[in-house]
Amino acid sequence: MIKTGLYFGSFNPIHIGHLAIAGYMTEYAGLEQIWFVVSPHNPLKKKETLLEDHQRLHMVRLAIGDNDHLKASDIEFKLPLPSYTINTLAYLVEKYQKNEFSLVMGEDNLYTLHKWKNARELIKKHSIYVYPRPGTARPSHVLLDELIANADIKFVNAPLMEISGTFIRNGIRNKKDMSYFLPPAVWKYIQEMHFYKK
């Protein structure tokens, strides 16, 4: 079985923080592959802030290049919307039987687990790799406490990354040079396409 971490996100755009976490997971946390699962529409986010789905997927592919440990996945583009992780996992498990899938998420996302569809079923079948997010407070919630107590959660000591898509988009809108926060091919594409200017 290929130990595969699923890193869900809007990747709007993918940046060096995402890649650093993926690299840490494959080099230090025992995962063999990281799949960047580009979300067409997260039920917890507003759709209008997202760049077109295939543009974000293309930028992930540009960022990954020919790295065999990383993969861009458009699987959620083909599934019913809104995207629920439990449905995506069920599809992937059936389609890729040589892969053992885990979730990769930031500590902030872990603390929303009680809001996820069929969270109890999800934690029974899949482990979760959690990387630290600065300033994340764990909310007091009975269901969340139960889920965390019963889940196979691996907290990994990945470097703290305070870079966000919002920070990058705002920087570009304000005519800042954001090239140091993005893979060179992604920065070049954003410049060519005039993304995030407005």
Coordinates of C-alpha atoms in Angstrom, one line a residue:
M1 CA 0.0 0.0 0.0
I2 CA 1.2 3.5 -0.9
K3 CA 0.9 5.8 2.1
T4 CA -0.8 8.8 0.6
G5 CA -1.7 12.1 2.3
L6 CA -4.6 14.0 0.8
Y7 CA -4.1 17.7 1.2
F8 CA -7.4 19.4 0.4
G9 CA -7.6 23.1 -0.3
S10 CA -8.6 25.9 -2.7
F11 CA -5.0 26.6 -3.5
N12 CA -5.9 30.1 -4.5
P13 CA -3.0 30.3 -5.2
I14 CA -0.7 27.5 -4.2
H15 CA 2.3 29.0 -2.4
I16 CA 5.6 28.0 -0.8
G17 CA 3.9 27.3 2.5
H18 CA 1.8 24.5 0.9
L19 CA 4.9 23.0 -0.8
A20 CA 6.9 23.2 2.4
I21 CA 4.2 21.3 4.3
A22 CA 3.9 18.7 1.6
G23 CA 7.7 18.2 1.5
Y24 CA 7.8 17.8 5.3
M25 CA 5.1 15.2 5.1
T26 CA 6.9 13.1 2.5
E27 CA 10.4 13.5 4.0
Y28 CA 9.7 13.4 7.8
A29 CA 6.2 12.2 8.5
G30 CA 6.3 8.8 6.8
L31 CA 3.9 9.6 3.9
E32 CA 5.1 8.4 0.4
Q33 CA 2.9 10.8 -1.6
I34 CA 0.9 14.0 -1.1
W35 CA -2.0 14.6 -3.4
F36 CA -3.1 18.2 -3.6
V37 CA -6.9 17.9 -3.9
V38 CA -8.1 21.1 -5.5
S39 CA -11.5 21.9 -4.1
P40 CA -14.0 23.4 -6.5
H41 CA -16.1 24.7 -3.6
N42 CA -15.6 24.3 0.1
P43 CA -19.0 24.4 1.8
L44 CA -17.5 26.5 4.5
K45 CA -16.1 29.2 2.1
K46 CA -17.7 31.8 -0.2
K47 CA -17.4 30.7 -3.9
E48 CA -17.0 34.2 -5.3
T49 CA -13.5 34.6 -3.9
L50 CA -12.2 31.7 -5.9
L51 CA -10.2 31.8 -9.1
E52 CA -11.7 29.4 -11.8
D53 CA -11.2 25.8 -10.8
H54 CA -8.9 24.7 -13.7
Q55 CA -6.7 27.8 -13.3
R56 CA -6.0 26.8 -9.7
L57 CA -5.3 23.2 -10.7
H58 CA -2.9 24.4 -13.4
M59 CA -1.0 26.4 -10.9
V60 CA -0.7 23.4 -8.6
R61 CA 0.7 21.4 -11.6
L62 CA 3.2 24.2 -12.3
A63 CA 4.2 24.2 -8.7
I64 CA 4.8 20.5 -8.5
G65 CA 6.7 20.1 -11.7
D66 CA 8.1 16.6 -12.1
N67 CA 8.2 15.7 -8.4
D68 CA 7.1 12.1 -8.2
H69 CA 6.0 12.4 -4.5
L70 CA 3.5 15.1 -5.3
K71 CA 0.3 15.0 -7.4
A72 CA -2.4 17.4 -8.4
S73 CA -5.9 16.0 -8.2
D74 CA -9.0 17.3 -9.8
I75 CA -11.1 14.5 -8.4
E76 CA -13.6 16.9 -6.7
F77 CA -14.3 18.6 -10.1
K78 CA -16.0 15.4 -11.1
L79 CA -18.1 14.8 -8.0
P80 CA -21.4 16.4 -6.9
L81 CA -21.1 19.9 -5.3
P82 CA -20.7 20.9 -2.6
S83 CA -17.7 18.8 -2.0
Y84 CA -17.7 16.6 1.1
T85 CA -14.5 14.9 2.2
I86 CA -16.3 11.7 3.1
N87 CA -17.7 11.3 -0.4
T88 CA -14.3 12.1 -2.0
L89 CA -12.6 9.5 0.2
A90 CA -15.1 6.9 -0.6
Y91 CA -14.5 7.4 -4.4
L92 CA -10.7 7.4 -4.1
V93 CA -10.6 4.3 -1.9
E94 CA -12.6 2.4 -4.5
K95 CA -10.6 3.7 -7.5
Y96 CA -7.1 3.6 -6.1
Q97 CA -6.9 0.3 -4.1
K98 CA -3.1 0.4 -3.9
N99 CA -3.2 3.6 -1.9
E100 CA -3.8 4.0 1.8
F101 CA -5.3 7.4 2.2
S102 CA -4.8 9.8 5.2
L103 CA -5.8 13.4 5.6
V104 CA -3.3 16.2 5.9
M105 CA -4.6 19.4 7.5
G106 CA -3.7 22.4 9.6
E107 CA -4.6 22.5 13.3
D108 CA -7.3 25.1 12.5
N109 CA -9.1 22.7 10.2
L110 CA -8.9 19.9 12.8
Y111 CA -10.9 22.0 15.2
T112 CA -13.7 22.2 12.6
L113 CA -14.0 18.4 12.4
H114 CA -17.3 18.4 14.3
K115 CA -18.9 20.4 11.4
W116 CA -17.8 17.8 8.8
K117 CA -20.3 15.5 7.2
N118 CA -20.1 12.0 8.7
A119 CA -17.1 12.8 10.7
R120 CA -17.4 9.7 12.9
E121 CA -17.2 7.4 9.9
L122 CA -14.3 9.4 8.4
I123 CA -12.1 9.0 11.5
K124 CA -12.8 5.3 11.7
K125 CA -11.3 4.7 8.3
H126 CA -8.6 7.3 7.9
S127 CA -5.8 8.7 10.0
I128 CA -5.1 12.5 10.1
Y129 CA -1.8 14.3 9.9
V130 CA -2.0 17.7 11.5
Y131 CA 0.5 20.5 11.1
P132 CA 0.7 23.5 13.5
R133 CA -1.0 26.8 12.7
P134 CA 0.1 29.8 14.8
G135 CA -2.4 31.2 17.2
T136 CA -4.9 28.3 16.8
A137 CA -7.2 27.9 19.9
R138 CA -9.1 24.7 20.4
P139 CA -12.8 25.4 20.9
S140 CA -14.7 23.7 23.7
H141 CA -17.2 21.4 22.0
V142 CA -18.4 17.9 23.1
L143 CA -18.6 16.3 19.7
L144 CA -15.2 17.7 18.7
D145 CA -13.6 16.3 21.9
E146 CA -15.1 12.9 21.2
L147 CA -13.9 12.9 17.6
I148 CA -10.3 13.9 18.6
A149 CA -10.2 11.3 21.4
N150 CA -11.2 8.5 19.0
A151 CA -9.3 9.6 15.8
D152 CA -5.8 8.4 14.8
I153 CA -4.2 11.9 14.8
K154 CA -0.5 12.4 14.2
F155 CA 0.6 15.9 15.1
V156 CA 3.7 16.6 13.1
N157 CA 6.4 19.2 13.9
A158 CA 6.3 20.9 10.5
P159 CA 7.7 24.4 10.3
L160 CA 5.2 27.1 11.2
M161 CA 3.9 28.8 8.1
E162 CA 2.0 32.1 8.4
I163 CA 1.6 32.6 4.6
S164 CA -1.9 32.5 3.3
G165 CA -3.7 32.9 0.0
T166 CA -5.4 36.0 1.3
F167 CA -2.0 37.6 2.1
I168 CA -0.7 36.8 -1.4
R169 CA -3.9 38.0 -3.2
N170 CA -4.0 41.2 -1.2
G171 CA -0.3 41.8 -1.9
I172 CA -0.8 41.4 -5.6
R173 CA -3.8 43.7 -5.5
N174 CA -1.7 46.3 -3.8
K175 CA 1.1 46.0 -6.4
K176 CA 3.6 44.3 -4.0
D177 CA 6.3 41.9 -5.3
M178 CA 5.0 38.6 -4.0
S179 CA 7.5 36.5 -6.0
Y180 CA 9.3 35.2 -2.9
F181 CA 6.1 33.5 -1.6
L182 CA 5.3 31.6 -4.7
P183 CA 7.0 28.9 -6.9
P184 CA 8.6 30.8 -9.8
A185 CA 6.5 29.1 -12.4
V186 CA 3.3 30.0 -10.5
W187 CA 4.4 33.7 -10.0
K188 CA 5.2 33.9 -13.8
Y189 CA 1.7 32.5 -14.7
I190 CA -0.1 34.8 -12.3
Q191 CA 1.7 37.8 -13.9
E192 CA 1.0 36.6 -17.4
M193 CA -2.7 36.1 -16.6
H194 CA -3.1 39.3 -14.5
F195 CA -4.7 37.3 -11.7
Y196 CA -5.7 38.9 -8.4
K197 CA -5.1 42.4 -9.6
K198 CA -8.7 43.6 -8.7

